[in-house]
Amino acid sequence: MYNLEKNPILLPHQVSILKRFFSEPIAQSFFLTGGTALSAFYFGHRESRDFDLFSMEEFSSSQIEALFRDIAQGLGGNRCSKSWNKYV
């Protein structure tokens, strides 16, 4: 298994978010893609502030939103956008 804590691109709070997300049964069909995945696991060319998560299976967006809300609150974060699922 990949050791996220030793990743030079991901910030500590990003590692915490990913670990908590992927520890949940509902998240097992998801995978990290996009710029964060490329930078963190392949190129190391830049910092990233967001996660692009995809699943090949159907999922409940409201359950995923609730999961991220719980993760953010557990880490002392708050939702900062009403039109996007953005937490800080």
PDB file of N, CA and C in Angstrom:
ATOM      1  N   MET A   1       0.838  -1.183   0.000  1.00  0.00           N
ATOM      2  CA  MET A   1       0.000   0.000   0.000  1.00  0.00           C
ATOM      3  C   MET A   1       0.883   1.247   0.000  1.00  0.00           C
ATOM      4  N   TYR A   2       0.458   2.248  -0.708  1.00  0.00           N
ATOM      5  CA  TYR A   2       1.205   3.492  -0.819  1.00  0.00           C
ATOM      6  C   TYR A   2       1.154   4.262   0.500  1.00  0.00           C
ATOM      7  N   ASN A   3       2.279   4.836   0.916  1.00  0.00           N
ATOM      8  CA  ASN A   3       2.355   5.604   2.155  1.00  0.00           C
ATOM      9  C   ASN A   3       2.116   7.080   1.849  1.00  0.00           C
ATOM     10  N   LEU A   4       0.902   7.552   2.094  1.00  0.00           N
ATOM     11  CA  LEU A   4       0.548   8.938   1.798  1.00  0.00           C
ATOM     12  C   LEU A   4       1.345   9.940   2.617  1.00  0.00           C
ATOM     13  N   GLU A   5       1.708   9.582   3.851  1.00  0.00           N
ATOM     14  CA  GLU A   5       2.427  10.515   4.717  1.00  0.00           C
ATOM     15  C   GLU A   5       3.779  10.914   4.139  1.00  0.00           C
ATOM     16  N   LYS A   6       4.366  10.074   3.313  1.00  0.00           N
ATOM     17  CA  LYS A   6       5.680  10.375   2.743  1.00  0.00           C
ATOM     18  C   LYS A   6       5.595  11.080   1.399  1.00  0.00           C
ATOM     19  N   ASN A   7       4.381  11.415   0.976  1.00  0.00           N
ATOM     20  CA  ASN A   7       4.208  12.086  -0.303  1.00  0.00           C
ATOM     21  C   ASN A   7       4.640  13.544  -0.176  1.00  0.00           C
ATOM     22  N   PRO A   8       5.581  14.010  -1.015  1.00  0.00           N
ATOM     23  CA  PRO A   8       6.083  15.380  -0.883  1.00  0.00           C
ATOM     24  C   PRO A   8       5.135  16.449  -1.424  1.00  0.00           C
ATOM     25  N   ILE A   9       4.110  16.077  -2.155  1.00  0.00           N
ATOM     26  CA  ILE A   9       3.196  17.036  -2.766  1.00  0.00           C
ATOM     27  C   ILE A   9       1.982  17.304  -1.888  1.00  0.00           C
ATOM     28  N   LEU A  10       1.421  16.258  -1.313  1.00  0.00           N
ATOM     29  CA  LEU A  10       0.208  16.407  -0.515  1.00  0.00           C
ATOM     30  C   LEU A  10       0.504  17.029   0.844  1.00  0.00           C
ATOM     31  N   LEU A  11      -0.316  17.990   1.227  1.00  0.00           N
ATOM     32  CA  LEU A  11      -0.199  18.625   2.537  1.00  0.00           C
ATOM     33  C   LEU A  11      -0.808  17.707   3.595  1.00  0.00           C
ATOM     34  N   PRO A  12      -0.415  17.865   4.863  1.00  0.00           N
ATOM     35  CA  PRO A  12      -0.932  16.975   5.912  1.00  0.00           C
ATOM     36  C   PRO A  12      -2.457  16.894   5.969  1.00  0.00           C
ATOM     37  N   HIS A  13      -3.143  18.026   5.802  1.00  0.00           N
ATOM     38  CA  HIS A  13      -4.609  17.966   5.856  1.00  0.00           C
ATOM     39  C   HIS A  13      -5.178  17.227   4.649  1.00  0.00           C
ATOM     40  N   GLN A  14      -4.501  17.298   3.493  1.00  0.00           N
ATOM     41  CA  GLN A  14      -4.958  16.549   2.324  1.00  0.00           C
ATOM     42  C   GLN A  14      -4.808  15.044   2.553  1.00  0.00           C
ATOM     43  N   VAL A  15      -3.708  14.657   3.171  1.00  0.00           N
ATOM     44  CA  VAL A  15      -3.494  13.246   3.504  1.00  0.00           C
ATOM     45  C   VAL A  15      -4.592  12.773   4.455  1.00  0.00           C
ATOM     46  N   SER A  16      -4.911  13.578   5.459  1.00  0.00           N
ATOM     47  CA  SER A  16      -5.968  13.213   6.414  1.00  0.00           C
ATOM     48  C   SER A  16      -7.312  13.039   5.715  1.00  0.00           C
ATOM     49  N   ILE A  17      -7.629  13.950   4.818  1.00  0.00           N
ATOM     50  CA  ILE A  17      -8.898  13.870   4.087  1.00  0.00           C
ATOM     51  C   ILE A  17      -8.957  12.594   3.255  1.00  0.00           C
ATOM     52  N   LEU A  18      -7.906  12.324   2.494  1.00  0.00           N
ATOM     53  CA  LEU A  18      -7.898  11.129   1.645  1.00  0.00           C
ATOM     54  C   LEU A  18      -7.971   9.847   2.467  1.00  0.00           C
ATOM     55  N   LYS A  19      -7.223   9.789   3.551  1.00  0.00           N
ATOM     56  CA  LYS A  19      -7.243   8.588   4.387  1.00  0.00           C
ATOM     57  C   LYS A  19      -8.631   8.360   4.982  1.00  0.00           C
ATOM     58  N   ARG A  20      -9.255   9.421   5.455  1.00  0.00           N
ATOM     59  CA  ARG A  20     -10.597   9.275   6.032  1.00  0.00           C
ATOM     60  C   ARG A  20     -11.616   8.898   4.960  1.00  0.00           C
ATOM     61  N   PHE A  21     -11.517   9.535   3.795  1.00  0.00           N
ATOM     62  CA  PHE A  21     -12.451   9.225   2.713  1.00  0.00           C
ATOM     63  C   PHE A  21     -12.334   7.760   2.294  1.00  0.00           C
ATOM     64  N   PHE A  22     -11.120   7.322   1.986  1.00  0.00           N
ATOM     65  CA  PHE A  22     -10.936   5.966   1.477  1.00  0.00           C
ATOM     66  C   PHE A  22     -11.084   4.885   2.548  1.00  0.00           C
ATOM     67  N   SER A  23     -11.210   5.271   3.809  1.00  0.00           N
ATOM     68  CA  SER A  23     -11.463   4.279   4.858  1.00  0.00           C
ATOM     69  C   SER A  23     -12.945   3.920   4.948  1.00  0.00           C
ATOM     70  N   GLU A  24     -13.786   4.668   4.262  1.00  0.00           N
ATOM     71  CA  GLU A  24     -15.231   4.432   4.302  1.00  0.00           C
ATOM     72  C   GLU A  24     -15.648   3.436   3.217  1.00  0.00           C
ATOM     73  N   PRO A  25     -16.554   2.515   3.539  1.00  0.00           N
ATOM     74  CA  PRO A  25     -17.005   1.533   2.546  1.00  0.00           C
ATOM     75  C   PRO A  25     -17.559   2.161   1.269  1.00  0.00           C
ATOM     76  N   ILE A  26     -18.291   3.266   1.396  1.00  0.00           N
ATOM     77  CA  ILE A  26     -18.881   3.902   0.221  1.00  0.00           C
ATOM     78  C   ILE A  26     -17.816   4.429  -0.746  1.00  0.00           C
ATOM     79  N   ALA A  27     -16.620   4.664  -0.262  1.00  0.00           N
ATOM     80  CA  ALA A  27     -15.554   5.250  -1.084  1.00  0.00           C
ATOM     81  C   ALA A  27     -14.705   4.210  -1.809  1.00  0.00           C
ATOM     82  N   GLN A  28     -14.948   2.937  -1.575  1.00  0.00           N
ATOM     83  CA  GLN A  28     -14.064   1.902  -2.115  1.00  0.00           C
ATOM     84  C   GLN A  28     -14.064   1.819  -3.636  1.00  0.00           C
ATOM     85  N   SER A  29     -15.107   2.294  -4.297  1.00  0.00           N
ATOM     86  CA  SER A  29     -15.134   2.253  -5.761  1.00  0.00           C
ATOM     87  C   SER A  29     -14.527   3.508  -6.397  1.00  0.00           C
ATOM     88  N   PHE A  30     -14.103   4.463  -5.573  1.00  0.00           N
ATOM     89  CA  PHE A  30     -13.566   5.719  -6.093  1.00  0.00           C
ATOM     90  C   PHE A  30     -12.056   5.647  -6.296  1.00  0.00           C
ATOM     91  N   PHE A  31     -11.576   6.494  -7.189  1.00  0.00           N
ATOM     92  CA  PHE A  31     -10.139   6.635  -7.378  1.00  0.00           C
ATOM     93  C   PHE A  31      -9.817   8.091  -7.654  1.00  0.00           C
ATOM     94  N   LEU A  32      -8.614   8.477  -7.292  1.00  0.00           N
ATOM     95  CA  LEU A  32      -8.125   9.841  -7.458  1.00  0.00           C
ATOM     96  C   LEU A  32      -7.593  10.000  -8.874  1.00  0.00           C
ATOM     97  N   THR A  33      -8.019  11.058  -9.551  1.00  0.00           N
ATOM     98  CA  THR A  33      -7.568  11.325 -10.914  1.00  0.00           C
ATOM     99  C   THR A  33      -7.180  12.798 -11.033  1.00  0.00           C
ATOM    100  N   GLY A  34      -6.912  13.242 -12.226  1.00  0.00           N
ATOM    101  CA  GLY A  34      -6.662  14.655 -12.480  1.00  0.00           C
ATOM    102  C   GLY A  34      -5.286  15.120 -12.051  1.00  0.00           C
ATOM    103  N   GLY A  35      -5.165  16.427 -11.916  1.00  0.00           N
ATOM    104  CA  GLY A  35      -3.885  17.056 -11.624  1.00  0.00           C
ATOM    105  C   GLY A  35      -3.265  16.641 -10.310  1.00  0.00           C
ATOM    106  N   THR A  36      -4.090  16.449  -9.286  1.00  0.00           N
ATOM    107  CA  THR A  36      -3.552  16.030  -7.991  1.00  0.00           C
ATOM    108  C   THR A  36      -2.925  14.653  -8.089  1.00  0.00           C
ATOM    109  N   ALA A  37      -3.610  13.728  -8.746  1.00  0.00           N
ATOM    110  CA  ALA A  37      -3.064  12.373  -8.902  1.00  0.00           C
ATOM    111  C   ALA A  37      -1.770  12.406  -9.706  1.00  0.00           C
ATOM    112  N   LEU A  38      -1.764  13.152 -10.802  1.00  0.00           N
ATOM    113  CA  LEU A  38      -0.554  13.232 -11.629  1.00  0.00           C
ATOM    114  C   LEU A  38       0.612  13.827 -10.856  1.00  0.00           C
ATOM    115  N   SER A  39       0.340  14.905 -10.132  1.00  0.00           N
ATOM    116  CA  SER A  39       1.416  15.566  -9.404  1.00  0.00           C
ATOM    117  C   SER A  39       1.890  14.750  -8.206  1.00  0.00           C
ATOM    118  N   ALA A  40       0.947  14.237  -7.433  1.00  0.00           N
ATOM    119  CA  ALA A  40       1.304  13.538  -6.194  1.00  0.00           C
ATOM    120  C   ALA A  40       1.956  12.185  -6.437  1.00  0.00           C
ATOM    121  N   PHE A  41       1.564  11.492  -7.488  1.00  0.00           N
ATOM    122  CA  PHE A  41       2.024  10.116  -7.666  1.00  0.00           C
ATOM    123  C   PHE A  41       2.924   9.885  -8.875  1.00  0.00           C
ATOM    124  N   TYR A  42       3.051  10.882  -9.753  1.00  0.00           N
ATOM    125  CA  TYR A  42       3.862  10.661 -10.949  1.00  0.00           C
ATOM    126  C   TYR A  42       4.911  11.743 -11.186  1.00  0.00           C
ATOM    127  N   PHE A  43       4.471  12.984 -11.345  1.00  0.00           N
ATOM    128  CA  PHE A  43       5.390  14.029 -11.788  1.00  0.00           C
ATOM    129  C   PHE A  43       5.981  14.880 -10.674  1.00  0.00           C
ATOM    130  N   GLY A  44       5.224  15.129  -9.621  1.00  0.00           N
ATOM    131  CA  GLY A  44       5.700  15.978  -8.535  1.00  0.00           C
ATOM    132  C   GLY A  44       5.967  17.403  -8.974  1.00  0.00           C
ATOM    133  N   HIS A  45       5.231  17.855  -9.964  1.00  0.00           N
ATOM    134  CA  HIS A  45       5.523  19.137 -10.596  1.00  0.00           C
ATOM    135  C   HIS A  45       4.817  20.339  -9.982  1.00  0.00           C
ATOM    136  N   ARG A  46       3.824  20.114  -9.116  1.00  0.00           N
ATOM    137  CA  ARG A  46       3.112  21.266  -8.553  1.00  0.00           C
ATOM    138  C   ARG A  46       2.304  20.850  -7.342  1.00  0.00           C
ATOM    139  N   GLU A  47       1.945  21.850  -6.535  1.00  0.00           N
ATOM    140  CA  GLU A  47       1.013  21.618  -5.435  1.00  0.00           C
ATOM    141  C   GLU A  47      -0.396  21.553  -6.012  1.00  0.00           C
ATOM    142  N   SER A  48      -1.283  20.973  -5.264  1.00  0.00           N
ATOM    143  CA  SER A  48      -2.666  20.885  -5.710  1.00  0.00           C
ATOM    144  C   SER A  48      -3.586  21.196  -4.550  1.00  0.00           C
ATOM    145  N   ARG A  49      -4.693  21.823  -4.844  1.00  0.00           N
ATOM    146  CA  ARG A  49      -5.624  22.213  -3.792  1.00  0.00           C
ATOM    147  C   ARG A  49      -6.932  21.442  -3.824  1.00  0.00           C
ATOM    148  N   ASP A  50      -7.156  20.682  -4.878  1.00  0.00           N
ATOM    149  CA  ASP A  50      -8.431  19.976  -4.979  1.00  0.00           C
ATOM    150  C   ASP A  50      -8.214  18.509  -5.306  1.00  0.00           C
ATOM    151  N   PHE A  51      -9.279  17.748  -5.170  1.00  0.00           N
ATOM    152  CA  PHE A  51      -9.252  16.329  -5.507  1.00  0.00           C
ATOM    153  C   PHE A  51     -10.270  16.075  -6.606  1.00  0.00           C
ATOM    154  N   ASP A  52      -9.874  15.355  -7.614  1.00  0.00           N
ATOM    155  CA  ASP A  52     -10.792  14.863  -8.630  1.00  0.00           C
ATOM    156  C   ASP A  52     -10.989  13.384  -8.336  1.00  0.00           C
ATOM    157  N   LEU A  53     -12.190  13.044  -7.913  1.00  0.00           N
ATOM    158  CA  LEU A  53     -12.501  11.668  -7.547  1.00  0.00           C
ATOM    159  C   LEU A  53     -13.544  11.119  -8.512  1.00  0.00           C
ATOM    160  N   PHE A  54     -13.294   9.926  -9.021  1.00  0.00           N
ATOM    161  CA  PHE A  54     -14.214   9.288  -9.952  1.00  0.00           C
ATOM    162  C   PHE A  54     -14.537   7.885  -9.473  1.00  0.00           C
ATOM    163  N   SER A  55     -15.686   7.400  -9.930  1.00  0.00           N
ATOM    164  CA  SER A  55     -16.099   6.031  -9.645  1.00  0.00           C
ATOM    165  C   SER A  55     -16.685   5.440 -10.916  1.00  0.00           C
ATOM    166  N   MET A  56     -16.422   4.174 -11.149  1.00  0.00           N
ATOM    167  CA  MET A  56     -17.005   3.470 -12.285  1.00  0.00           C
ATOM    168  C   MET A  56     -18.369   2.886 -11.906  1.00  0.00           C
ATOM    169  N   GLU A  57     -18.772   3.054 -10.666  1.00  0.00           N
ATOM    170  CA  GLU A  57     -20.049   2.539 -10.182  1.00  0.00           C
ATOM    171  C   GLU A  57     -20.971   3.698  -9.831  1.00  0.00           C
ATOM    172  N   GLU A  58     -22.264   3.426  -9.849  1.00  0.00           N
ATOM    173  CA  GLU A  58     -23.219   4.444  -9.423  1.00  0.00           C
ATOM    174  C   GLU A  58     -23.050   4.694  -7.930  1.00  0.00           C
ATOM    175  N   PHE A  59     -23.313   5.928  -7.523  1.00  0.00           N
ATOM    176  CA  PHE A  59     -23.212   6.278  -6.111  1.00  0.00           C
ATOM    177  C   PHE A  59     -24.203   7.386  -5.801  1.00  0.00           C
ATOM    178  N   SER A  60     -24.475   7.550  -4.549  1.00  0.00           N
ATOM    179  CA  SER A  60     -25.366   8.604  -4.090  1.00  0.00           C
ATOM    180  C   SER A  60     -24.540   9.861  -3.834  1.00  0.00           C
ATOM    181  N   SER A  61     -24.773  10.885  -4.638  1.00  0.00           N
ATOM    182  CA  SER A  61     -24.006  12.124  -4.446  1.00  0.00           C
ATOM    183  C   SER A  61     -24.297  12.744  -3.082  1.00  0.00           C
ATOM    184  N   SER A  62     -25.512  12.565  -2.580  1.00  0.00           N
ATOM    185  CA  SER A  62     -25.826  13.128  -1.262  1.00  0.00           C
ATOM    186  C   SER A  62     -25.053  12.402  -0.158  1.00  0.00           C
ATOM    187  N   GLN A  63     -24.816  11.101  -0.323  1.00  0.00           N
ATOM    188  CA  GLN A  63     -24.021  10.374   0.670  1.00  0.00           C
ATOM    189  C   GLN A  63     -22.559  10.811   0.620  1.00  0.00           C
ATOM    190  N   ILE A  64     -22.041  11.030  -0.573  1.00  0.00           N
ATOM    191  CA  ILE A  64     -20.650  11.484  -0.709  1.00  0.00           C
ATOM    192  C   ILE A  64     -20.510  12.891  -0.144  1.00  0.00           C
ATOM    193  N   GLU A  65     -21.486  13.747  -0.443  1.00  0.00           N
ATOM    194  CA  GLU A  65     -21.455  15.108   0.101  1.00  0.00           C
ATOM    195  C   GLU A  65     -21.492  15.078   1.626  1.00  0.00           C
ATOM    196  N   ALA A  66     -22.342  14.235   2.189  1.00  0.00           N
ATOM    197  CA  ALA A  66     -22.429  14.120   3.651  1.00  0.00           C
ATOM    198  C   ALA A  66     -21.123  13.597   4.235  1.00  0.00           C
ATOM    199  N   LEU A  67     -20.498  12.653   3.548  1.00  0.00           N
ATOM    200  CA  LEU A  67     -19.220  12.116   4.020  1.00  0.00           C
ATOM    201  C   LEU A  67     -18.158  13.213   4.056  1.00  0.00           C
ATOM    202  N   PHE A  68     -18.051  14.002   2.979  1.00  0.00           N
ATOM    203  CA  PHE A  68     -17.060  15.080   2.968  1.00  0.00           C
ATOM    204  C   PHE A  68     -17.387  16.157   3.996  1.00  0.00           C
ATOM    205  N   ARG A  69     -18.656  16.419   4.214  1.00  0.00           N
ATOM    206  CA  ARG A  69     -19.036  17.385   5.253  1.00  0.00           C
ATOM    207  C   ARG A  69     -18.575  16.886   6.622  1.00  0.00           C
ATOM    208  N   ASP A  70     -18.798  15.599   6.887  1.00  0.00           N
ATOM    209  CA  ASP A  70     -18.366  15.023   8.166  1.00  0.00           C
ATOM    210  C   ASP A  70     -16.846  15.042   8.306  1.00  0.00           C
ATOM    211  N   ILE A  71     -16.149  14.721   7.230  1.00  0.00           N
ATOM    212  CA  ILE A  71     -14.680  14.742   7.260  1.00  0.00           C
ATOM    213  C   ILE A  71     -14.188  16.157   7.535  1.00  0.00           C
ATOM    214  N   ALA A  72     -14.745  17.134   6.812  1.00  0.00           N
ATOM    215  CA  ALA A  72     -14.324  18.531   6.993  1.00  0.00           C
ATOM    216  C   ALA A  72     -14.590  19.001   8.417  1.00  0.00           C
ATOM    217  N   GLN A  73     -15.766  18.705   8.934  1.00  0.00           N
ATOM    218  CA  GLN A  73     -16.094  19.120  10.302  1.00  0.00           C
ATOM    219  C   GLN A  73     -15.179  18.442  11.309  1.00  0.00           C
ATOM    220  N   GLY A  74     -14.851  17.186  11.069  1.00  0.00           N
ATOM    221  CA  GLY A  74     -13.949  16.462  11.958  1.00  0.00           C
ATOM    222  C   GLY A  74     -12.549  17.032  11.977  1.00  0.00           C
ATOM    223  N   LEU A  75     -12.183  17.695  10.883  1.00  0.00           N
ATOM    224  CA  LEU A  75     -10.858  18.315  10.791  1.00  0.00           C
ATOM    225  C   LEU A  75     -10.904  19.815  11.077  1.00  0.00           C
ATOM    226  N   GLY A  76     -12.068  20.318  11.496  1.00  0.00           N
ATOM    227  CA  GLY A  76     -12.200  21.734  11.822  1.00  0.00           C
ATOM    228  C   GLY A  76     -12.454  22.615  10.622  1.00  0.00           C
ATOM    229  N   GLY A  77     -12.882  22.035   9.505  1.00  0.00           N
ATOM    230  CA  GLY A  77     -13.144  22.808   8.294  1.00  0.00           C
ATOM    231  C   GLY A  77     -14.613  23.155   8.154  1.00  0.00           C
ATOM    232  N   ASN A  78     -14.905  24.031   7.216  1.00  0.00           N
ATOM    233  CA  ASN A  78     -16.268  24.461   6.935  1.00  0.00           C
ATOM    234  C   ASN A  78     -16.483  24.531   5.437  1.00  0.00           C
ATOM    235  N   ARG A  79     -17.739  24.374   5.039  1.00  0.00           N
ATOM    236  CA  ARG A  79     -18.082  24.537   3.631  1.00  0.00           C
ATOM    237  C   ARG A  79     -17.986  26.018   3.300  1.00  0.00           C
ATOM    238  N   CYS A  80     -17.312  26.337   2.211  1.00  0.00           N
ATOM    239  CA  CYS A  80     -17.104  27.755   1.884  1.00  0.00           C
ATOM    240  C   CYS A  80     -17.738  28.148   0.557  1.00  0.00           C
ATOM    241  N   SER A  81     -18.519  27.272  -0.048  1.00  0.00           N
ATOM    242  CA  SER A  81     -19.181  27.588  -1.305  1.00  0.00           C
ATOM    243  C   SER A  81     -20.532  26.894  -1.342  1.00  0.00           C
ATOM    244  N   LYS A  82     -21.557  27.622  -1.752  1.00  0.00           N
ATOM    245  CA  LYS A  82     -22.882  27.012  -1.859  1.00  0.00           C
ATOM    246  C   LYS A  82     -23.080  26.337  -3.207  1.00  0.00           C
ATOM    247  N   SER A  83     -22.313  26.730  -4.206  1.00  0.00           N
ATOM    248  CA  SER A  83     -22.496  26.158  -5.536  1.00  0.00           C
ATOM    249  C   SER A  83     -21.550  24.997  -5.826  1.00  0.00           C
ATOM    250  N   TRP A  84     -20.510  24.832  -5.028  1.00  0.00           N
ATOM    251  CA  TRP A  84     -19.557  23.737  -5.185  1.00  0.00           C
ATOM    252  C   TRP A  84     -19.395  23.054  -3.842  1.00  0.00           C
ATOM    253  N   ASN A  85     -19.005  21.812  -3.876  1.00  0.00           N
ATOM    254  CA  ASN A  85     -18.691  21.117  -2.627  1.00  0.00           C
ATOM    255  C   ASN A  85     -17.257  21.434  -2.267  1.00  0.00           C
ATOM    256  N   LYS A  86     -17.063  22.642  -1.781  1.00  0.00           N
ATOM    257  CA  LYS A  86     -15.728  23.137  -1.448  1.00  0.00           C
ATOM    258  C   LYS A  86     -15.653  23.376   0.048  1.00  0.00           C
ATOM    259  N   TYR A  87     -14.638  22.802   0.667  1.00  0.00           N
ATOM    260  CA  TYR A  87     -14.449  22.935   2.112  1.00  0.00           C
ATOM    261  C   TYR A  87     -13.057  23.473   2.394  1.00  0.00           C
ATOM    262  N   VAL A  88     -12.951  24.301   3.415  1.00  0.00           N
ATOM    263  CA  VAL A  88     -11.643  24.796   3.865  1.00  0.00           C
ATOM    264  C   VAL A  88     -11.540  24.623   5.361  1.00  0.00           C
TER     265      VAL A  88
END
